[in-house]
PDB file of C-alpha atoms and ligand atoms in Angstrom:
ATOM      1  CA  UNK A 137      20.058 -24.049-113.413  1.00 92.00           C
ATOM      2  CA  UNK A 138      18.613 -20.470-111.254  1.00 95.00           C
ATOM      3  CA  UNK A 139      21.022 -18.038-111.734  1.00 96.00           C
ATOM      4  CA  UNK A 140      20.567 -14.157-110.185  1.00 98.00           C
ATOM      5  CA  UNK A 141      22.537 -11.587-111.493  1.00 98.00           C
ATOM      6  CA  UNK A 142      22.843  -8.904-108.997  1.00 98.00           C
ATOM      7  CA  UNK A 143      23.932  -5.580-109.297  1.00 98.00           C
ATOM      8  CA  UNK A 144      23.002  -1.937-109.497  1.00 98.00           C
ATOM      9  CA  UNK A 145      20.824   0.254-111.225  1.00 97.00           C
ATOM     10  CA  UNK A 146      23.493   0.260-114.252  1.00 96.00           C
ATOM     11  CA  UNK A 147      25.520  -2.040-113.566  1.00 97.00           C
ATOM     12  CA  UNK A 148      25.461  -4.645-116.523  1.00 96.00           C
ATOM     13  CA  UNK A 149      22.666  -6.312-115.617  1.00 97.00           C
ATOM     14  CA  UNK A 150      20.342  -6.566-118.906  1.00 95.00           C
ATOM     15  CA  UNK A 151      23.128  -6.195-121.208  1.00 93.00           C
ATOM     16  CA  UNK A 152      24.932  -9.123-119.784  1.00 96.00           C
ATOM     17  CA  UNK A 153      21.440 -10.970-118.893  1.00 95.00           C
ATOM     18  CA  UNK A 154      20.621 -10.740-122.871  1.00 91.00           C
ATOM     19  CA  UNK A 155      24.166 -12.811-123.987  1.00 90.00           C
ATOM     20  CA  UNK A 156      24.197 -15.547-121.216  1.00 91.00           C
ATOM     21  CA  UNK A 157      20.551 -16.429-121.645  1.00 92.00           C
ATOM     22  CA  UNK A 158      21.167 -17.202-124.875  1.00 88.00           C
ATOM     23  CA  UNK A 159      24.546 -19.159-124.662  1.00 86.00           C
ATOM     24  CA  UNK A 160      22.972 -21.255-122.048  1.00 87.00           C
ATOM     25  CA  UNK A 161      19.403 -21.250-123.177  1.00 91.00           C
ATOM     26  CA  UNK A 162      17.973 -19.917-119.860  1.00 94.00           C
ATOM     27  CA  UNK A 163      14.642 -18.323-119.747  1.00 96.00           C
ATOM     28  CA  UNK A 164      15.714 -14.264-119.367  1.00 96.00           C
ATOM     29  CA  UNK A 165      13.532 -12.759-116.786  1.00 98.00           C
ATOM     30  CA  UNK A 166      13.872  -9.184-115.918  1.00 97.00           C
ATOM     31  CA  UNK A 167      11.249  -7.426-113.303  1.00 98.00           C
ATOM     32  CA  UNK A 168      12.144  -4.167-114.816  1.00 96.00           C
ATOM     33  CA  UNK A 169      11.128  -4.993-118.430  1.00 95.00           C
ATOM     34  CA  UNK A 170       7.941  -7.356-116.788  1.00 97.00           C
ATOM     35  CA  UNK A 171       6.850  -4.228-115.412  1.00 97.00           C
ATOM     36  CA  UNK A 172       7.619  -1.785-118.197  1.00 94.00           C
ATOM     37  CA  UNK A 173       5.411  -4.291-120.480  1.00 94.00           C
ATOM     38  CA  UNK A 174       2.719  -3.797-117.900  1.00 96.00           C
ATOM     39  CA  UNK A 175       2.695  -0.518-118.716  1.00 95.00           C
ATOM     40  CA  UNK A 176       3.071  -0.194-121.743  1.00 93.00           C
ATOM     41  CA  UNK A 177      -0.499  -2.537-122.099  1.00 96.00           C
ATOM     42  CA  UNK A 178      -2.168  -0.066-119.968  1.00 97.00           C
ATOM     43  CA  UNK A 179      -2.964  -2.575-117.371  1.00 97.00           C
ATOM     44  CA  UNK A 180      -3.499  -1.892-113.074  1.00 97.00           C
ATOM     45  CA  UNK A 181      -0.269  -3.928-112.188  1.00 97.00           C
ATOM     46  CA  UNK A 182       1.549  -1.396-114.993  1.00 97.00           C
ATOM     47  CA  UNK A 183      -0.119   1.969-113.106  1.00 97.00           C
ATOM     48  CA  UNK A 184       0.706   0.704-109.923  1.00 97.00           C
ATOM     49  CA  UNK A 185       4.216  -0.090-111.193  1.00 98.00           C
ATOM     50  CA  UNK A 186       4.610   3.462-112.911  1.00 97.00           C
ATOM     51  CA  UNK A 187       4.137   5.672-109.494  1.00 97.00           C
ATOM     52  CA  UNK A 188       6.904   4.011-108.152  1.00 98.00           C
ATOM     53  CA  UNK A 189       9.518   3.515-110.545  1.00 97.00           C
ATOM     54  CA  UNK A 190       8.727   6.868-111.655  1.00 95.00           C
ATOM     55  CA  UNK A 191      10.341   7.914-108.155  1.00 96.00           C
ATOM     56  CA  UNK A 192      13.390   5.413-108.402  1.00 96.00           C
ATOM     57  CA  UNK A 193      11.430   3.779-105.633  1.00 98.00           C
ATOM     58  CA  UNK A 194      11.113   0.194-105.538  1.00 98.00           C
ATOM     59  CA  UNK A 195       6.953  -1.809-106.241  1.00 98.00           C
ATOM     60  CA  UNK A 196       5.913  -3.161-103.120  1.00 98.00           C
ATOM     61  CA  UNK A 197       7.048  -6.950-102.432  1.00 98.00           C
ATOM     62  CA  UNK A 198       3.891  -8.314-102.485  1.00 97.00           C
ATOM     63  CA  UNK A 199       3.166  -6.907-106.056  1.00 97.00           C
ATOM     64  CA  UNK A 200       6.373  -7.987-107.317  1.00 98.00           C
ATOM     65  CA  UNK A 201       6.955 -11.563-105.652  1.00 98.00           C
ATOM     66  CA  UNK A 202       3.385 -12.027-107.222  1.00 97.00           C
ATOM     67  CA  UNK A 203       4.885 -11.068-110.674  1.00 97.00           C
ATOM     68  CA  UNK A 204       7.838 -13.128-110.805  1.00 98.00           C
ATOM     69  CA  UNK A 205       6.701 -16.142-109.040  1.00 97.00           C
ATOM     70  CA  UNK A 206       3.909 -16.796-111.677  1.00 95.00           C
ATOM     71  CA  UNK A 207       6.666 -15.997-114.509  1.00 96.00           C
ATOM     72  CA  UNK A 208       8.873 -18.643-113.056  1.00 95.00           C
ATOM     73  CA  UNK A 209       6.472 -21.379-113.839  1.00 92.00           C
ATOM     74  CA  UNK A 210       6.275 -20.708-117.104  1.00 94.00           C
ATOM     75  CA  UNK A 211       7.435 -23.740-119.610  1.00 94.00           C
ATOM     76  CA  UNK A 212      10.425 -21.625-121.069  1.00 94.00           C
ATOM     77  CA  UNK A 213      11.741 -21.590-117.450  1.00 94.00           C
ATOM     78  CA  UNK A 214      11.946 -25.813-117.549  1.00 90.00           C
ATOM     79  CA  UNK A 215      15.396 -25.694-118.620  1.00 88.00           C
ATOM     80  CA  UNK A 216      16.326 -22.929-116.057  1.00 93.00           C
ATOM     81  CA  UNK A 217      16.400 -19.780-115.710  1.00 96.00           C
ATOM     82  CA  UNK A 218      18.302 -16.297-115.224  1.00 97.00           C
ATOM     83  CA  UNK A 219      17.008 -13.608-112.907  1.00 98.00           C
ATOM     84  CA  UNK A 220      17.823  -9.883-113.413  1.00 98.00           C
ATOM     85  CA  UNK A 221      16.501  -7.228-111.204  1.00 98.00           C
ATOM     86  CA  UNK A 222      14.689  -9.789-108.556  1.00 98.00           C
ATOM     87  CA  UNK A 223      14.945 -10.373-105.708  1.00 98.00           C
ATOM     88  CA  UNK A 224      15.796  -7.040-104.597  1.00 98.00           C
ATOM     89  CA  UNK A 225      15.228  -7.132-100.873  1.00 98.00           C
ATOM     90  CA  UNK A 226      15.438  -9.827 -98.672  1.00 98.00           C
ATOM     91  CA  UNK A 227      11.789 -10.318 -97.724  1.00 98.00           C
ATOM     92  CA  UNK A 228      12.049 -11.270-102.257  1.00 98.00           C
ATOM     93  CA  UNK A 229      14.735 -13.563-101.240  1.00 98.00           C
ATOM     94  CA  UNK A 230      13.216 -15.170 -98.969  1.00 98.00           C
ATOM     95  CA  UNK A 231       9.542 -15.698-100.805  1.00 98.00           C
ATOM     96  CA  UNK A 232      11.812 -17.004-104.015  1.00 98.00           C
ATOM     97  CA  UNK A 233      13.700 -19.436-101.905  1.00 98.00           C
ATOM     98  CA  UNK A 234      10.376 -20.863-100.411  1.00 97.00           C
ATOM     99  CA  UNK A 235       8.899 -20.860-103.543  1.00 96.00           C
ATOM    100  CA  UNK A 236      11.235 -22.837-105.581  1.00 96.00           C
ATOM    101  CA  UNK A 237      11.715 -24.937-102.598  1.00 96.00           C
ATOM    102  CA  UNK A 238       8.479 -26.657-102.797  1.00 94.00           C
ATOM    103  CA  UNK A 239       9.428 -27.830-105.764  1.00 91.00           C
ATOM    104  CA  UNK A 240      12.538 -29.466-104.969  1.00 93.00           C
ATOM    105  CA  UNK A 241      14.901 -26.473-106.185  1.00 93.00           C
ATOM    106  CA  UNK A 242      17.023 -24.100-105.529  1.00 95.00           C
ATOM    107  CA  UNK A 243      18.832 -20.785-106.508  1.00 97.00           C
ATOM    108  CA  UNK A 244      22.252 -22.380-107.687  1.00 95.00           C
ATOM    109  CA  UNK A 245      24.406 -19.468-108.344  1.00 96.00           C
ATOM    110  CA  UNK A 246      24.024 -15.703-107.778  1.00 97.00           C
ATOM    111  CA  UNK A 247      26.466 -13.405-109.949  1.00 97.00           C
ATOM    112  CA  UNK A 248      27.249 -10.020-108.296  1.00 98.00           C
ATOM    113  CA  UNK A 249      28.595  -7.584-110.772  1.00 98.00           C
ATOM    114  CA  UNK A 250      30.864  -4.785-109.287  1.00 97.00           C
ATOM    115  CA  UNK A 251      30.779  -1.604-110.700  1.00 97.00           C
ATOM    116  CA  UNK A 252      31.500   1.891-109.136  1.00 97.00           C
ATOM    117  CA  UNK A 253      29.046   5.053-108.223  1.00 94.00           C
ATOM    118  CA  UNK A 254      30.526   7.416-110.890  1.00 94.00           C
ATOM    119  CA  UNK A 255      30.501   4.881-113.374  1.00 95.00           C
ATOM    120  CA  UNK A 256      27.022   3.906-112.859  1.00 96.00           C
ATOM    121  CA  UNK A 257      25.743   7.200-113.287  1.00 93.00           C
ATOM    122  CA  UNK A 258      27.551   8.051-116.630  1.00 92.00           C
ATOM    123  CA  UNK A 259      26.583   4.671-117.803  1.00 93.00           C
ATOM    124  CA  UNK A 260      22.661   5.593-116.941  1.00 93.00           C
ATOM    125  CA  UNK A 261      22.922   8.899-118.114  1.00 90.00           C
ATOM    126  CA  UNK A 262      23.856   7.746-121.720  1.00 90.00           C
ATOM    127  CA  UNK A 263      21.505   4.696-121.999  1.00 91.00           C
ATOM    128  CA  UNK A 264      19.324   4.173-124.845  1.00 93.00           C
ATOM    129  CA  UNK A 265      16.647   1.509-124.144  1.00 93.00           C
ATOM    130  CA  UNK A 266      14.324  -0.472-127.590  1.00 94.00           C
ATOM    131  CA  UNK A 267      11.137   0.251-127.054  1.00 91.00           C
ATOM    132  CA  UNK A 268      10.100  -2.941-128.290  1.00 90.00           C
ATOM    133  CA  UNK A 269      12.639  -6.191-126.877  1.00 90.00           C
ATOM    134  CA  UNK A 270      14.140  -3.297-124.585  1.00 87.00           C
ATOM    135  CA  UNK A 271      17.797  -4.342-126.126  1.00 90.00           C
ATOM    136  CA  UNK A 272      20.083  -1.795-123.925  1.00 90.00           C
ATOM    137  CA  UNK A 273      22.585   0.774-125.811  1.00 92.00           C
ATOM    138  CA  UNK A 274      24.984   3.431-125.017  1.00 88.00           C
ATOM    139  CA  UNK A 275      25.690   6.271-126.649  1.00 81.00           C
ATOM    140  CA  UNK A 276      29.986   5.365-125.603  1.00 77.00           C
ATOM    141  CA  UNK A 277      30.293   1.571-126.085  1.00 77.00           C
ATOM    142  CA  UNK A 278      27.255   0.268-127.536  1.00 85.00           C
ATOM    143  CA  UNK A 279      26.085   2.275-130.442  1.00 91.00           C
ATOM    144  CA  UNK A 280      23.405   0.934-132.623  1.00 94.00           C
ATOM    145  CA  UNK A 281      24.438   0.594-136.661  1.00 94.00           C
ATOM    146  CA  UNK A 282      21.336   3.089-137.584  1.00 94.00           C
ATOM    147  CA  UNK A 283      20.930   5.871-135.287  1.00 91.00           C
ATOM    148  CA  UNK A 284      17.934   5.527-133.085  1.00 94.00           C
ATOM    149  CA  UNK A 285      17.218   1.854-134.161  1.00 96.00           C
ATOM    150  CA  UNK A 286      17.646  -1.358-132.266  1.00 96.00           C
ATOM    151  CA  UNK A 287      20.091  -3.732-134.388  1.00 95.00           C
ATOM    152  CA  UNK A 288      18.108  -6.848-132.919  1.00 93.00           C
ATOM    153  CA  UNK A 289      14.406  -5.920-134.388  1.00 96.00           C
ATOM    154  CA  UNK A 290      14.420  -2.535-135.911  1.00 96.00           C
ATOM    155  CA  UNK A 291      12.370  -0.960-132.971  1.00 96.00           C
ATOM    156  CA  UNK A 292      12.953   2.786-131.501  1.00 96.00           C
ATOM    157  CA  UNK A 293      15.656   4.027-129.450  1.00 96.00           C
ATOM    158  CA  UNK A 294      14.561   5.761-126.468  1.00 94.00           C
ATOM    159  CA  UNK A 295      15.887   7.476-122.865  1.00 92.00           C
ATOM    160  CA  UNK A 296      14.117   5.944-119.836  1.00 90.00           C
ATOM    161  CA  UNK A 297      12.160   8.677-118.119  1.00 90.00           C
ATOM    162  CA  UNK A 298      14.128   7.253-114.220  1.00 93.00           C
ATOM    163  CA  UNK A 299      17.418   7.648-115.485  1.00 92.00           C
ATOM    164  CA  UNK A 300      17.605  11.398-115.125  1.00 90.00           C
ATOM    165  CA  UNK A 301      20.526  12.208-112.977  1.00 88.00           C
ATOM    166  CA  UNK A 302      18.116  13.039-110.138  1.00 92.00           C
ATOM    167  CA  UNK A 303      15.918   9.754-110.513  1.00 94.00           C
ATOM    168  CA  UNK A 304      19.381   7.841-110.980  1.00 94.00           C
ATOM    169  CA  UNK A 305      20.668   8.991-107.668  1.00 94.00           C
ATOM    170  CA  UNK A 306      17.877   7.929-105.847  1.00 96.00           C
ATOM    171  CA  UNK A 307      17.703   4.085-107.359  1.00 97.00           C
ATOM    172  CA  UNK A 308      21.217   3.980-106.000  1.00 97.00           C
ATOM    173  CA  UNK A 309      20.615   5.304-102.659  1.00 97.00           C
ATOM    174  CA  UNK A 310      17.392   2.874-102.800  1.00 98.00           C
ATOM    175  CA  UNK A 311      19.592  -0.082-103.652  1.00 98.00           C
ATOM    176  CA  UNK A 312      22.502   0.293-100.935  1.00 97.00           C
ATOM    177  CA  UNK A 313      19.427   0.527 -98.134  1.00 98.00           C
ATOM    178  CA  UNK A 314      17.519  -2.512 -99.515  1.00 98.00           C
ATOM    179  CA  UNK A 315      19.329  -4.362-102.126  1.00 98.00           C
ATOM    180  CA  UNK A 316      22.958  -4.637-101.153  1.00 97.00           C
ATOM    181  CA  UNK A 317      21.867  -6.797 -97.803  1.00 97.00           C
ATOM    182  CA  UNK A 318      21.405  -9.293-100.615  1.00 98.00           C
ATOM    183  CA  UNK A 319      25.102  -9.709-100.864  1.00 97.00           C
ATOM    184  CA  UNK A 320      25.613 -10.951 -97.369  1.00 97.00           C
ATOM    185  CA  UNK A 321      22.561 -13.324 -97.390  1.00 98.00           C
ATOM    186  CA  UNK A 322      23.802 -15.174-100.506  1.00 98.00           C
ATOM    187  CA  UNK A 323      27.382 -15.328 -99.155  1.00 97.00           C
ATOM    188  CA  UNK A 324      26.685 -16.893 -95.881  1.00 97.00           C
ATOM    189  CA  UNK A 325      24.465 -19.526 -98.289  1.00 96.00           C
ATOM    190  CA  UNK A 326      27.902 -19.553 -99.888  1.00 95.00           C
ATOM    191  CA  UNK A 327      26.270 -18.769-103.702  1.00 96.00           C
ATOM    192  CA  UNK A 328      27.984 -15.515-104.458  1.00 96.00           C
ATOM    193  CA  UNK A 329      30.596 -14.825-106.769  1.00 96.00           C
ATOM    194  CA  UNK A 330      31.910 -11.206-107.635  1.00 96.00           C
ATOM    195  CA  UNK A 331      32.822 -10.235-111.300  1.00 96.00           C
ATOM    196  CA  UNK A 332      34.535  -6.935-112.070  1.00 97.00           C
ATOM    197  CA  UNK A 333      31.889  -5.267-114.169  1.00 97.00           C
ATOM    198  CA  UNK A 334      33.950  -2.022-115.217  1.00 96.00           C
ATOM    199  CA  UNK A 335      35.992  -4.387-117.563  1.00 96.00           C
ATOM    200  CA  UNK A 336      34.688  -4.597-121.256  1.00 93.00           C
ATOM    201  CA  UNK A 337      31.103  -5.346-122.110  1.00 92.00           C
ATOM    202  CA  UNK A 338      33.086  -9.000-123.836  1.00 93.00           C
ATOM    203  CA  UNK A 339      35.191  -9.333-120.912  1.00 95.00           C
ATOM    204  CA  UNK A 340      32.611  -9.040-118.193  1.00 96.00           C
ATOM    205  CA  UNK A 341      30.426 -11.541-120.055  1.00 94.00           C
ATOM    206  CA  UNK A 342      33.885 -14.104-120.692  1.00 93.00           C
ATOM    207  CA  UNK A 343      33.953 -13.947-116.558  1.00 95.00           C
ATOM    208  CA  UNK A 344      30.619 -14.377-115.991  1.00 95.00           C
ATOM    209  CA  UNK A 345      30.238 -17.313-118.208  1.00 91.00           C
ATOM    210  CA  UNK A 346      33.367 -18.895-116.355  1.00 92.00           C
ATOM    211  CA  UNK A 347      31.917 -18.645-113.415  1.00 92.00           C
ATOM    212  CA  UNK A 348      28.556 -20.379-114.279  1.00 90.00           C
ATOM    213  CA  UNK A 349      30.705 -22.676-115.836  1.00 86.00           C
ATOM    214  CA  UNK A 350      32.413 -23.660-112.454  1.00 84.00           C
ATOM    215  CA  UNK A 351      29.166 -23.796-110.729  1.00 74.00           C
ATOM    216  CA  UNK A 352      27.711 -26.280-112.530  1.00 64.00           C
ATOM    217  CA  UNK A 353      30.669 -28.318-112.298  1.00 52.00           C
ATOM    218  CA  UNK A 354      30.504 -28.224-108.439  1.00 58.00           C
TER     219      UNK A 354
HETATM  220  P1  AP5 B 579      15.209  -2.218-113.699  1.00 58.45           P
HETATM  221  O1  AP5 B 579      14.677  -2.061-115.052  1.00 58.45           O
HETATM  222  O2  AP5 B 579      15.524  -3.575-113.184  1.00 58.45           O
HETATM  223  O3  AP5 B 579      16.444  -1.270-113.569  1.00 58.45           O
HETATM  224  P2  AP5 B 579      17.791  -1.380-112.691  1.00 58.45           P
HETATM  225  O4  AP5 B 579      18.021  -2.500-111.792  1.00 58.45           O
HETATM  226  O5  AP5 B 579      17.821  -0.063-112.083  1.00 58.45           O
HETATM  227  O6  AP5 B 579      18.822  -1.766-113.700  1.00 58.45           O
HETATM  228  P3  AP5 B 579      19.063  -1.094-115.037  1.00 58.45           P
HETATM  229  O7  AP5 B 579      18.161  -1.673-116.084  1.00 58.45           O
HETATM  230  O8  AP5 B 579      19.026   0.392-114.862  1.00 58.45           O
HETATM  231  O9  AP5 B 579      20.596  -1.467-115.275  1.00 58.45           O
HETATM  232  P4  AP5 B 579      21.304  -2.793-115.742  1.00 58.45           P
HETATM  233  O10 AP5 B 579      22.129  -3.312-114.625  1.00 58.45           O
HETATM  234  O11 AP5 B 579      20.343  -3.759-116.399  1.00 58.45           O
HETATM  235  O12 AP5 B 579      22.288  -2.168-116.812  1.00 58.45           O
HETATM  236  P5  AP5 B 579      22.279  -2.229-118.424  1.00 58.45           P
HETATM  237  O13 AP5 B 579      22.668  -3.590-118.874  1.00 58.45           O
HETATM  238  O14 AP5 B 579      21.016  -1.658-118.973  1.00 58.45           O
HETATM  239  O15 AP5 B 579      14.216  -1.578-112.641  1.00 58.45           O
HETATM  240  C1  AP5 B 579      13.573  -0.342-112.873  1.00 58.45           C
HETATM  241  C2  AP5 B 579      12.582  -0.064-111.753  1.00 58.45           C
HETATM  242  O16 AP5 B 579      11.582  -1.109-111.711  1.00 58.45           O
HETATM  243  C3  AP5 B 579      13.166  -0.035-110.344  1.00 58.45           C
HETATM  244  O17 AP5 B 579      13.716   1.225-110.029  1.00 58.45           O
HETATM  245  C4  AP5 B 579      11.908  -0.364-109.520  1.00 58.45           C
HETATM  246  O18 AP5 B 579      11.065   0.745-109.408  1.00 58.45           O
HETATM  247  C5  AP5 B 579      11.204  -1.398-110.370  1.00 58.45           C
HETATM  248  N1  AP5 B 579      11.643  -2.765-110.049  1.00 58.45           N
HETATM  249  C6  AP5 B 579      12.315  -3.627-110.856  1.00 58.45           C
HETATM  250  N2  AP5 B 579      12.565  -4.770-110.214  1.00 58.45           N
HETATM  251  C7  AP5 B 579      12.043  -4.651-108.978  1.00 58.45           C
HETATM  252  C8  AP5 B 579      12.006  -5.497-107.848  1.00 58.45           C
HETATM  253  N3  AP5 B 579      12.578  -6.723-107.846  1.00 58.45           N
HETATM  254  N4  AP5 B 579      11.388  -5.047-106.734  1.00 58.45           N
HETATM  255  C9  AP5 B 579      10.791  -3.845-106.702  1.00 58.45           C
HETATM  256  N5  AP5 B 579      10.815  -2.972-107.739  1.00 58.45           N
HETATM  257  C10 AP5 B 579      11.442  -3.377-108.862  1.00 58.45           C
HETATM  258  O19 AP5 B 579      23.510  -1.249-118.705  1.00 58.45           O
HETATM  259  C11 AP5 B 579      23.409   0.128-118.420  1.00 58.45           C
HETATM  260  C12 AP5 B 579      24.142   0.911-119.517  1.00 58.45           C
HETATM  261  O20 AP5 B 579      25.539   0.646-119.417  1.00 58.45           O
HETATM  262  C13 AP5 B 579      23.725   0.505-120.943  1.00 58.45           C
HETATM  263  O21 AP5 B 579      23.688   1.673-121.732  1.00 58.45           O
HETATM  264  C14 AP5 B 579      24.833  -0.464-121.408  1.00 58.45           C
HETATM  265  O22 AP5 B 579      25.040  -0.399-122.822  1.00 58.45           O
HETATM  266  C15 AP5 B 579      26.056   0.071-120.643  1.00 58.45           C
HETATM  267  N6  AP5 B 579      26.976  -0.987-120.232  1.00 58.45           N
HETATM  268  C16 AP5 B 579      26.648  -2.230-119.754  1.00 58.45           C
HETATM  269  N7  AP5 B 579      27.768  -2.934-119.459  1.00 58.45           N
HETATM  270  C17 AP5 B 579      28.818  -2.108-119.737  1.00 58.45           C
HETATM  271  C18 AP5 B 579      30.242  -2.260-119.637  1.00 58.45           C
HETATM  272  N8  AP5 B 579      30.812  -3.382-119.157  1.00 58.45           N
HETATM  273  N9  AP5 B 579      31.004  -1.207-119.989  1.00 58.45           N
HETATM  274  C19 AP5 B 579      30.461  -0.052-120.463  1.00 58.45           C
HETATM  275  N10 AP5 B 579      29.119   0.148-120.601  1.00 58.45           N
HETATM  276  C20 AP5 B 579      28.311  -0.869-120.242  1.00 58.45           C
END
């Protein structure tokens, strides 16, 4: 199964990503943590990936298509996979449809989780990212057990340097003008579904798994 979880900057995306993945044993792929890992090696993709995001500005398509296409044929993906943070525009959209095309697939279901401005940036704001399996907390709803450790491996707690309020602001005004025309291209292919993501961390998970439920029963 190719799932997409769409959404914005905030809006659920890993922390929901990180349960379904494992309840339905899809490969997790996330562009944001691909290119975070880049950097963190100290490799050219990573540099070229730091003076955007750094901005709240999105990598260049080319760069990123390149990423994520070669991660898709990975052997962890054979079972299916999950996409968070790609595609992003449509020109992504597009090159991932072709892609998966010539092999005889398809995107099968793309989850759009709904979740308002103000909550978006107060959920940003108090994000805690580990710096090792980038596990997302919150300094509200998702505390760790120890202070500044991740409860999955142990590794450190830290604040992304792009969600500062003014960095914030900017992925969102990035993702209305290229991301939400994602929303009308997978609803006239008549794969979107909307989930209410203000709900419960639980709750929004319980809806999303219903709904991937239902489309692979259709
Ligand atoms: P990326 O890392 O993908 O960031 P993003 O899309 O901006 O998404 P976030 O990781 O900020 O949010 P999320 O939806 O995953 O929310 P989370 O689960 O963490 O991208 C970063 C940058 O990389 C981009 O700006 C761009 O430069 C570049 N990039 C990446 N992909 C690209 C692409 N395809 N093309 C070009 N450039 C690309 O949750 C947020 C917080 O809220 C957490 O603290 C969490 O605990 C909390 N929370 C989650 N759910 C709930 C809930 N239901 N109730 C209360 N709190 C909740």
């Amino acid at each position: 199964m190719h799932v997409i979880l769409l959404g914005a900057p905030g809006a659920g995306k890993g922390t929901q990503a990180a349960l379904i993945s494992q309840r339905l044993g899809l490969a997790h792929i996330a562009s944001g943590d691909l290119f975070r890992q880049e950097q963190a090696s100290g490799s050219e993709l990573g540099k070229i990936a730091k003076s955007y995001m750094e901005k709240g500005l999105l990598v260049p398509d080319e760069v990123t298509v390149k990423m994520i296409l070669g991660r898709i044929t990975a052997p962890d993906c054979d079972k299916g996979i999950l996409l968070d943070g790609f595609p992003r525009t449509l020109e992504q959209a597009k090159a991932l449809d072709e892609a998966l095309a010539k092999e005889g697939k398809g995107i099968d279901l793309v989850l759009y989780i709904k979740v308002s401005n103000e909550e978006l940036l107060r959920r940003l704001s108090g994000r805690w990212i580990c710096r090792d399996c980038q596990a997302p907390y919150n300094v509200v709803e998702m505390q760790p057990k120890v202070a500044g450790k991740c409860d999955q491996c142990g590794g450190e707690l830290y604040q992304r340097a792009d969600d500062t309020e003014e960095t914030a602001r900017k992925r969102l005004d990035v993702y209305f003008a290229q991301t939400m025309p994602l929303i009308e291209y997978y609803s006239k292919a008549g794969k979107l579904v909307g989930t209410d993501g203000e709900k419960g961390i639980e709750d929004v998970g319980e809806d999303l798994t219903t709904a991937i439920a239902a489309g692979i029963g259709r």
